[in-house]
PDB file of C-alpha atoms in Angstrom:
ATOM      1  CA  UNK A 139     -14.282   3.220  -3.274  1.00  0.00           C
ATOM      2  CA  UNK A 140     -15.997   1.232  -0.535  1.00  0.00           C
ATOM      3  CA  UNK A 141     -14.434   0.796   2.638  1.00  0.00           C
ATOM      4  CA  UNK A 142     -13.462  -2.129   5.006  1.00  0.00           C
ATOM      5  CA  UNK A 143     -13.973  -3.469   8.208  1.00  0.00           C
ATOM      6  CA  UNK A 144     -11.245  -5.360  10.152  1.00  0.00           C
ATOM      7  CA  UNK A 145     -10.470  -6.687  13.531  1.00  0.00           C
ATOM      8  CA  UNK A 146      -7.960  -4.846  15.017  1.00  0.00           C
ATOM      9  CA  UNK A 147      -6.093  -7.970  15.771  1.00  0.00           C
ATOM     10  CA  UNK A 148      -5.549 -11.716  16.192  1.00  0.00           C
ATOM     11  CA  UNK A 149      -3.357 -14.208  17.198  1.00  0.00           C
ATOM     12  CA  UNK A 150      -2.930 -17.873  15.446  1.00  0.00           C
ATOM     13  CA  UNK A 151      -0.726 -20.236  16.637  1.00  0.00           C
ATOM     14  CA  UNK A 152       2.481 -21.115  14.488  1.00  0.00           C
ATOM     15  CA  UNK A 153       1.908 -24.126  11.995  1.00  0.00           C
ATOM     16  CA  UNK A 154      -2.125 -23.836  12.207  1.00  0.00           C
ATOM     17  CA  UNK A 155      -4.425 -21.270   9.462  1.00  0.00           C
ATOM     18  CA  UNK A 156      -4.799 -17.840  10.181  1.00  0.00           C
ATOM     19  CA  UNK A 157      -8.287 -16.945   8.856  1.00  0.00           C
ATOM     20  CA  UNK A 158      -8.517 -13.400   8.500  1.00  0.00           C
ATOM     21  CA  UNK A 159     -11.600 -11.946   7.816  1.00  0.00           C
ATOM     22  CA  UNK A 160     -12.762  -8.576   6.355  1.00  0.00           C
ATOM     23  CA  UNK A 161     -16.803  -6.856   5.833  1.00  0.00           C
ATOM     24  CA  UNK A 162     -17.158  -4.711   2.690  1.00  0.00           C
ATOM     25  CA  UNK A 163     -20.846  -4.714   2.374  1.00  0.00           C
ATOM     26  CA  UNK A 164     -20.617  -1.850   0.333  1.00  0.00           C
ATOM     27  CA  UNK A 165     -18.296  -3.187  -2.663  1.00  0.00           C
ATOM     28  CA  UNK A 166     -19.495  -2.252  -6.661  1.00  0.00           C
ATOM     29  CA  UNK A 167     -19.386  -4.821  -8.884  1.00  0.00           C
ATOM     30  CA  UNK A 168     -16.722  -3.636 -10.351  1.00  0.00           C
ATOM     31  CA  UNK A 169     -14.429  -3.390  -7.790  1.00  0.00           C
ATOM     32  CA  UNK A 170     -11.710  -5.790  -6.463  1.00  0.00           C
ATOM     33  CA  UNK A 171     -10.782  -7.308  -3.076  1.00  0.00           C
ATOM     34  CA  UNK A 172      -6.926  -6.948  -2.013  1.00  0.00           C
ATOM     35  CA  UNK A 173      -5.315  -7.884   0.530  1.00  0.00           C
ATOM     36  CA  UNK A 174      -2.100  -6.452   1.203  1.00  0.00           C
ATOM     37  CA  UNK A 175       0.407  -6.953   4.344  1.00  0.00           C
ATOM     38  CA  UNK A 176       2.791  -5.029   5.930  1.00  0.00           C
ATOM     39  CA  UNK A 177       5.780  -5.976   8.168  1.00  0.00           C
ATOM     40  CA  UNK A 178       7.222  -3.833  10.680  1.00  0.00           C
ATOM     41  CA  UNK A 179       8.962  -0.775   9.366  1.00  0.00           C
ATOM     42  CA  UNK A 180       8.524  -2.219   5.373  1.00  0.00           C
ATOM     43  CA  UNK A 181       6.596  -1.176   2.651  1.00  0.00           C
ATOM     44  CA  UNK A 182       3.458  -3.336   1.989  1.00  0.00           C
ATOM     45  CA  UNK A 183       3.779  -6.442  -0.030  1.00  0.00           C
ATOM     46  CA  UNK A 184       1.024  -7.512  -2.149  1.00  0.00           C
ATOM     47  CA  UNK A 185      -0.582 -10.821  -1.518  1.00  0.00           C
ATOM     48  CA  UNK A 186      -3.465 -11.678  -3.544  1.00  0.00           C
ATOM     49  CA  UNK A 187      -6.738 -10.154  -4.913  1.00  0.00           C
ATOM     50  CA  UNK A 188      -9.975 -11.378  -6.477  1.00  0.00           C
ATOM     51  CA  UNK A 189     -13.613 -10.365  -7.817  1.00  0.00           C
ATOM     52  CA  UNK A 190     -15.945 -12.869  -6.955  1.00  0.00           C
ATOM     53  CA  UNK A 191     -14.316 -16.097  -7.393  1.00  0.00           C
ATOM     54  CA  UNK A 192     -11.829 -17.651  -4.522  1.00  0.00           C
ATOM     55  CA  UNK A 193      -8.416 -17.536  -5.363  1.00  0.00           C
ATOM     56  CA  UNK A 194      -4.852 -19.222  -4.346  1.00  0.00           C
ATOM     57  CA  UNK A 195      -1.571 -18.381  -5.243  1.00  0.00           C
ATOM     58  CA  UNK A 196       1.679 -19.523  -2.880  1.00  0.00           C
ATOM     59  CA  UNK A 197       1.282 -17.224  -0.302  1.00  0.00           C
ATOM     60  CA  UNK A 198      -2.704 -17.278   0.917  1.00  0.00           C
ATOM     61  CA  UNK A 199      -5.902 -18.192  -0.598  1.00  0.00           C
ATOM     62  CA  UNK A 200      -8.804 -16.019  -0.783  1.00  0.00           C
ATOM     63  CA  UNK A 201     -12.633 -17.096   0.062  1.00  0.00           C
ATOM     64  CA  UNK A 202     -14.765 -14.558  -1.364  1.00  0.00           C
ATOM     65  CA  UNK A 203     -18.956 -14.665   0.046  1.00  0.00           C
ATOM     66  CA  UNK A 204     -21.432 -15.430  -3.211  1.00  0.00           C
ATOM     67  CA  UNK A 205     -22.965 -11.683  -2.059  1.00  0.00           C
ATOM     68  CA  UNK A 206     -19.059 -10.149  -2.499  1.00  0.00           C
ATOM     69  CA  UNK A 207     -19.762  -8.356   1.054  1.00  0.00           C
ATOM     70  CA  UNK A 208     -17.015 -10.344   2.738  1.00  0.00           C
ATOM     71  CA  UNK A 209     -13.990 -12.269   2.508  1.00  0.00           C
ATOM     72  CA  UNK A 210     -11.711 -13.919   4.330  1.00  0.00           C
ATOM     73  CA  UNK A 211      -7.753 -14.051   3.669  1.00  0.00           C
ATOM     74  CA  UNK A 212      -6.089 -17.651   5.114  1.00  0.00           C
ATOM     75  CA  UNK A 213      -2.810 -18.295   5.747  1.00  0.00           C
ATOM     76  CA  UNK A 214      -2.522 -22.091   5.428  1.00  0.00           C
ATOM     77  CA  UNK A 215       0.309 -22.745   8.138  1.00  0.00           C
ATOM     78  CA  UNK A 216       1.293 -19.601   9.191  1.00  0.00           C
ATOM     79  CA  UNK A 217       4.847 -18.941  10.761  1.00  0.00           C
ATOM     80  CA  UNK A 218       6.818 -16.587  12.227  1.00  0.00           C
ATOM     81  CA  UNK A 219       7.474 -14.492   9.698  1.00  0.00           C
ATOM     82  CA  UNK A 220       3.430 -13.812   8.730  1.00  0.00           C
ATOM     83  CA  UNK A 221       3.418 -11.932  11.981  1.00  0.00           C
ATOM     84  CA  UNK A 222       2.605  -8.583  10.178  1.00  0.00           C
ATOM     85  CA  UNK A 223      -0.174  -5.648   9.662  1.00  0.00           C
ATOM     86  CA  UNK A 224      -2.611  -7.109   6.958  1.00  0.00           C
ATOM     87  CA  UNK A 225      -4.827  -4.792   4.945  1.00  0.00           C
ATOM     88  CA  UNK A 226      -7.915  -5.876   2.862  1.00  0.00           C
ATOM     89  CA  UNK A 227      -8.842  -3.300   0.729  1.00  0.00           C
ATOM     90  CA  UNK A 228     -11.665  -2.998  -2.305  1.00  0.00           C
ATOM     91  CA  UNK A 229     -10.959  -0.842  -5.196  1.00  0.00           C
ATOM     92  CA  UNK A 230     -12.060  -0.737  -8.686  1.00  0.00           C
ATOM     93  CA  UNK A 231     -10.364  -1.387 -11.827  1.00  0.00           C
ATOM     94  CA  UNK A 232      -8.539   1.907 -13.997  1.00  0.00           C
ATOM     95  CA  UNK A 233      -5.289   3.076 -14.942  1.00  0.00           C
ATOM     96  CA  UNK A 234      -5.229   5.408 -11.806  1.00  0.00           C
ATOM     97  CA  UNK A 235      -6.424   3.106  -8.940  1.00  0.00           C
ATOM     98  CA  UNK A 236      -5.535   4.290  -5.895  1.00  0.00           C
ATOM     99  CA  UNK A 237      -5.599   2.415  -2.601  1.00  0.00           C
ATOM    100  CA  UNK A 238      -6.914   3.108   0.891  1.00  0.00           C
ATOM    101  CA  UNK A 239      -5.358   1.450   3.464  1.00  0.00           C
ATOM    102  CA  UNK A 240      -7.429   1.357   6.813  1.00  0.00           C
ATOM    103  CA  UNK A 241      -5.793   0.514   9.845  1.00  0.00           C
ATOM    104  CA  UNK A 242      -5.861  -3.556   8.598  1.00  0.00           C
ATOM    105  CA  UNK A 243      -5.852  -6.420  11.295  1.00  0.00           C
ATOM    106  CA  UNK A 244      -2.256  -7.034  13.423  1.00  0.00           C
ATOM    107  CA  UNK A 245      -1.615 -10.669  13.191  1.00  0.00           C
ATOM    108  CA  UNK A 246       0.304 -12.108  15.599  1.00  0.00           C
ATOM    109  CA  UNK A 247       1.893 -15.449  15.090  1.00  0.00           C
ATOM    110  CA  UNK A 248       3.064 -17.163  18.154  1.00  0.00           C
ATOM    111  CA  UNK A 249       5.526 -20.068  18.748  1.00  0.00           C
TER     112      UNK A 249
ATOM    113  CA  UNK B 133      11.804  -7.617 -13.696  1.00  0.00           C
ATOM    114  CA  UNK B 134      10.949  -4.021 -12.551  1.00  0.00           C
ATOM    115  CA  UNK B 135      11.912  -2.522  -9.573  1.00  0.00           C
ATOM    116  CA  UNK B 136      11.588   0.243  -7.069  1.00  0.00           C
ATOM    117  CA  UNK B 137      13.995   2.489  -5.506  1.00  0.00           C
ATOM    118  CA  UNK B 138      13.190   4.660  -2.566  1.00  0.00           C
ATOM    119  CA  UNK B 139      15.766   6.940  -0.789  1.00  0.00           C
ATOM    120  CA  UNK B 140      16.977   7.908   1.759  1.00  0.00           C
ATOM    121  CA  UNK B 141      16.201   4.602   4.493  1.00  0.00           C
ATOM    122  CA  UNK B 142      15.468   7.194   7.246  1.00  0.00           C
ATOM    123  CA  UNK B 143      15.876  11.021   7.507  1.00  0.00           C
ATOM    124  CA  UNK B 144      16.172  13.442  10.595  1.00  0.00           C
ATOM    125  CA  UNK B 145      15.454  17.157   9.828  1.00  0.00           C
ATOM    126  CA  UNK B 146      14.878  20.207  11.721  1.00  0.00           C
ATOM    127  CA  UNK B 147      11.783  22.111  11.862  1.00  0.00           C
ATOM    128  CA  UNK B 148      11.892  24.396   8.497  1.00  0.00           C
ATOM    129  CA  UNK B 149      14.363  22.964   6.306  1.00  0.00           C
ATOM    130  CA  UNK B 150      13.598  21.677   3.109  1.00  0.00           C
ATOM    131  CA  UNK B 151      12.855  18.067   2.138  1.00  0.00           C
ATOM    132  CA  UNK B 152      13.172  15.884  -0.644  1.00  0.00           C
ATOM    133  CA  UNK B 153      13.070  12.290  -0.897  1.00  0.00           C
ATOM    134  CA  UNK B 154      12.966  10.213  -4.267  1.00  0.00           C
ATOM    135  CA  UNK B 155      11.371   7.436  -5.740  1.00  0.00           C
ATOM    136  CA  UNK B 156      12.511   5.917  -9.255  1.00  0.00           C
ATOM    137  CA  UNK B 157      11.138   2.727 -10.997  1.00  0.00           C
ATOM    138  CA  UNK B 158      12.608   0.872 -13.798  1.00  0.00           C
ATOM    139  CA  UNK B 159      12.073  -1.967 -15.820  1.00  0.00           C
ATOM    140  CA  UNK B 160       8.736  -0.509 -16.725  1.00  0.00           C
ATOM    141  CA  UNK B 161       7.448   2.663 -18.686  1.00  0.00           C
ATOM    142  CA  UNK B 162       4.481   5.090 -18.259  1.00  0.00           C
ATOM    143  CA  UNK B 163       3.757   3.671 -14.778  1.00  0.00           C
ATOM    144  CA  UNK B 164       1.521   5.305 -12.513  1.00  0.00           C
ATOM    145  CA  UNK B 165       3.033   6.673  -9.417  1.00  0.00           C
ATOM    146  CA  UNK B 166       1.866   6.963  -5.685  1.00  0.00           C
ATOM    147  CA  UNK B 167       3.101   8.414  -2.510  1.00  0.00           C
ATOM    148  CA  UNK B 168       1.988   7.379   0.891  1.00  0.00           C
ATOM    149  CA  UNK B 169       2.599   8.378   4.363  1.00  0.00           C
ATOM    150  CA  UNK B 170       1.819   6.154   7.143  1.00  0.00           C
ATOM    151  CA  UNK B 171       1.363   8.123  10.734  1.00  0.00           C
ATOM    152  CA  UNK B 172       2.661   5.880  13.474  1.00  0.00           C
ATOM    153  CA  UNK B 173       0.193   2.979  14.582  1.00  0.00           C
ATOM    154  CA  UNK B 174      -1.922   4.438  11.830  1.00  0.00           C
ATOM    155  CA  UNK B 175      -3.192   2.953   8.161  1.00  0.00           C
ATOM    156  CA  UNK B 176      -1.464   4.809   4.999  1.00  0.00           C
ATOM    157  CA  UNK B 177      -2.878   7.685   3.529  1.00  0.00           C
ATOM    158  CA  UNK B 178      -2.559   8.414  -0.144  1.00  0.00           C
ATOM    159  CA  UNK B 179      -0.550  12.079  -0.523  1.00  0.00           C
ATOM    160  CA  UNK B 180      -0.055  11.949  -4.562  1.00  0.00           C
ATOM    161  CA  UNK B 181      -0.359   9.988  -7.586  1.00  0.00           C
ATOM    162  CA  UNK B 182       0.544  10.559 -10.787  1.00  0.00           C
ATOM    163  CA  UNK B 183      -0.248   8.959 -14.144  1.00  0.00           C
ATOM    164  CA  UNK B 184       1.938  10.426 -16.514  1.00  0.00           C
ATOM    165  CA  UNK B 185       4.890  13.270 -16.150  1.00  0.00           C
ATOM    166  CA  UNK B 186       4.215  16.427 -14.788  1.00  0.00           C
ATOM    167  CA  UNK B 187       0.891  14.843 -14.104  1.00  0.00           C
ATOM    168  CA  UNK B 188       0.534  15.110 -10.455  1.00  0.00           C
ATOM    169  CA  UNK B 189      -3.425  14.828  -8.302  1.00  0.00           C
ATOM    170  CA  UNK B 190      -3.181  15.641  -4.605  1.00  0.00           C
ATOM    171  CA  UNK B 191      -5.587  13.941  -2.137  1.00  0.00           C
ATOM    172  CA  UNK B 192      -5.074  15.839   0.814  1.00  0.00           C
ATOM    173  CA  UNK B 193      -4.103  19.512   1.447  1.00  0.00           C
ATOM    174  CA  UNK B 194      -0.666  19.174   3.487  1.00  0.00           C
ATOM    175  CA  UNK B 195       2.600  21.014   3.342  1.00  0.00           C
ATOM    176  CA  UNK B 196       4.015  18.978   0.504  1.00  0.00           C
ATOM    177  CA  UNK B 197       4.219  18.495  -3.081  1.00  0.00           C
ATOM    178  CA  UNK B 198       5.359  16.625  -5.366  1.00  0.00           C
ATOM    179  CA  UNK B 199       6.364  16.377  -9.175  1.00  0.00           C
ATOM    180  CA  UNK B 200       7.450  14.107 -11.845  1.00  0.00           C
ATOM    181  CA  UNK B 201       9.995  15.283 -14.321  1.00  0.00           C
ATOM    182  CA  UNK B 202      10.970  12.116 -16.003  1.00  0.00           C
ATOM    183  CA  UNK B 203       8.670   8.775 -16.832  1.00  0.00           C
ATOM    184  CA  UNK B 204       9.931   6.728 -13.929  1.00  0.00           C
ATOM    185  CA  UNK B 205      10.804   9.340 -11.343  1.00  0.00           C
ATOM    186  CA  UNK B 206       8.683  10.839  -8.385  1.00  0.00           C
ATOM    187  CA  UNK B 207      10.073  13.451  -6.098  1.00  0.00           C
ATOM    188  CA  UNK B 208       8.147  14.191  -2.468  1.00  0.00           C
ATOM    189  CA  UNK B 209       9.280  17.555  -1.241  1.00  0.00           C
ATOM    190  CA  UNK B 210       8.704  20.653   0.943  1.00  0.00           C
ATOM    191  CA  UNK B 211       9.980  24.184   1.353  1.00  0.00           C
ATOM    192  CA  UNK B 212       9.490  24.272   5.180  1.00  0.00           C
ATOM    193  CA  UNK B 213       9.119  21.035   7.248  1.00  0.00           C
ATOM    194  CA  UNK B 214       6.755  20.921  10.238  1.00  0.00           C
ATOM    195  CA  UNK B 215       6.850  18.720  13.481  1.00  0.00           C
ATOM    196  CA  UNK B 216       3.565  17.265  11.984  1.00  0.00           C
ATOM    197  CA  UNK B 217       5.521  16.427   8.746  1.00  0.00           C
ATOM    198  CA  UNK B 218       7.416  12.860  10.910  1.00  0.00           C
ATOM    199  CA  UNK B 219       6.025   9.636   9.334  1.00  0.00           C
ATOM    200  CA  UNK B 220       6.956   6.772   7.396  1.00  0.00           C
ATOM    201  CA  UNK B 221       6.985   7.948   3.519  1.00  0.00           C
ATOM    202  CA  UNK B 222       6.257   5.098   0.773  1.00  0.00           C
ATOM    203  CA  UNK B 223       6.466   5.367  -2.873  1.00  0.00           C
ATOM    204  CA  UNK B 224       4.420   2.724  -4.769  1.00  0.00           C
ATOM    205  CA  UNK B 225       3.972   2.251  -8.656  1.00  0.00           C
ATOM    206  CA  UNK B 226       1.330   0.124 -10.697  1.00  0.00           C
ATOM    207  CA  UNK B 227       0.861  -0.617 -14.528  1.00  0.00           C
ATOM    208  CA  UNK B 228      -1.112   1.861 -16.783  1.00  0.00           C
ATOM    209  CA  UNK B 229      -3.026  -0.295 -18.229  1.00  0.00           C
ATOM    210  CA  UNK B 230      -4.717  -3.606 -16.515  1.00  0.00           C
ATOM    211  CA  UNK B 231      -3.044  -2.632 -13.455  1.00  0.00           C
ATOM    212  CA  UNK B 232      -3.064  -5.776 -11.456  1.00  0.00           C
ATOM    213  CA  UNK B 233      -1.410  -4.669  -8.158  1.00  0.00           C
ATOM    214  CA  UNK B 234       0.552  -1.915  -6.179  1.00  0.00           C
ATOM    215  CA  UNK B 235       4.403  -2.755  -5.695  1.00  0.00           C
ATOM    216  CA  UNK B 236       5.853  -0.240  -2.938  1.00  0.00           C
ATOM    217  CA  UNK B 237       9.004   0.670  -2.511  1.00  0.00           C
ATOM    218  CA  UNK B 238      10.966  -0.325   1.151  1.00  0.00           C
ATOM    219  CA  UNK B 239      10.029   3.331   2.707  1.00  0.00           C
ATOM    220  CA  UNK B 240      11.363   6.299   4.166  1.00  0.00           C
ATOM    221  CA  UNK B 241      10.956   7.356   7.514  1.00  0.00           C
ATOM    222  CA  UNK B 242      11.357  10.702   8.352  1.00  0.00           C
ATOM    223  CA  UNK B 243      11.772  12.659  11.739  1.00  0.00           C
ATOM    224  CA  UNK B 244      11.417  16.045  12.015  1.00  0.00           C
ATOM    225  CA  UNK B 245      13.020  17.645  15.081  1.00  0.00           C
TER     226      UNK B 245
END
């Protein structure tokens, strides 16, 4: 599986986007962008994933680059509780995919 | 709606006991199984998955194991625990077939003393 590159952190004001952005300039064609967070002392929750095309679901939206070697996660109006670990990973499709987390970006969400 | 059941919350053991901490799904079948441990201030690190019972693939040599003697149940253990052993354990399942997504279970964090 290819592997990511994160910033180790951010901060985003409460109410405004946090834009969270991720390098994989090594993805296959076949393999997926996920983005997973984690809040403190929690297993990781799943947010959303893609291939090539951006998605949205209720929790984020996902802007994939037309070369697939980065994305970028938003948060449309982030609050409080967003403050969290988030982790965008790339793995390929099968029934035995298995993740690698890297140490994912620490967003802080401030009042 | 399936769920995932992780146990105990948080553990405290002393250097050389035994360990075992469980992980049970259900409102699914055949899933496949993961465990995880996350070091402190560190990213996870796959331990086991499994895609089928007594079907287990280890990713990194360690001083645990684990095994799967029914469909939806995943067991993490070790004879003899070692200082090095203290983490945050997670158990995760995802669907056979056109597995979407991961769902992990709320985590156990062990200490060992």
């Amino acid at each position: 599986d290819a592997k990511t590159t994160q910033p180790p952190s951010m901060d985003c004001a409460e109410g405004r986007a946090a834009n969270l952005p991720c390098n994989h300039s090594t993805i296959s064609g076949n393999e997926y962008v996920y983005w997973y967070r984690q809040i403190h002392s929690q297993g990781p929750q799943y947010i959303i994933h893609g291939l090539k095309n951006n998605e949205t679901n209720e929790m984020a939206s996902l802007i994939i680059t037309e070369d697939r070697k980065s994305s970028t996660l938003i948060l449309p109006h982030a609050t409080l509780r967003d403050t969290a670990v988030y982790y965008c990973i790339v793995s390929s499709s099968g029934s035995a995919r298995q993740l690698t987390f890297g140490s994912g970006t620490q967003l802080t969400v401030l009042p | 709606s399936q769920t995932i059941h992780q146990w105990p919350a948080t553990l405290v053991q002393p250097v050389g006991s035994p360990l075992s901490l469980e992980c049970t799904v259900e409102g699914t079948s055949n899933p496949n199984l993961y465990w995880y441990r996350q070091a402190a201030g560190r990213g996870l690190q796959l331990l086991f998955y499994s895609v089928g019972i007594g079907q287990i693939s280890s990713e990194v040599p360690q001083n645990l194991s684990a095994s799967r003697p029914q469909d939806r149940q995943f067991i993490l253990s070790s004879k003899k625990l070692l200082l090095s052993d203290s983490g945050f354990y997670l158990c995760a399942w995802s669907a056979q077939r056109r597995a979407k997504w991961d769902t992990f279970g709320s985590g156990t964090r062990l200490t060992v003393v």
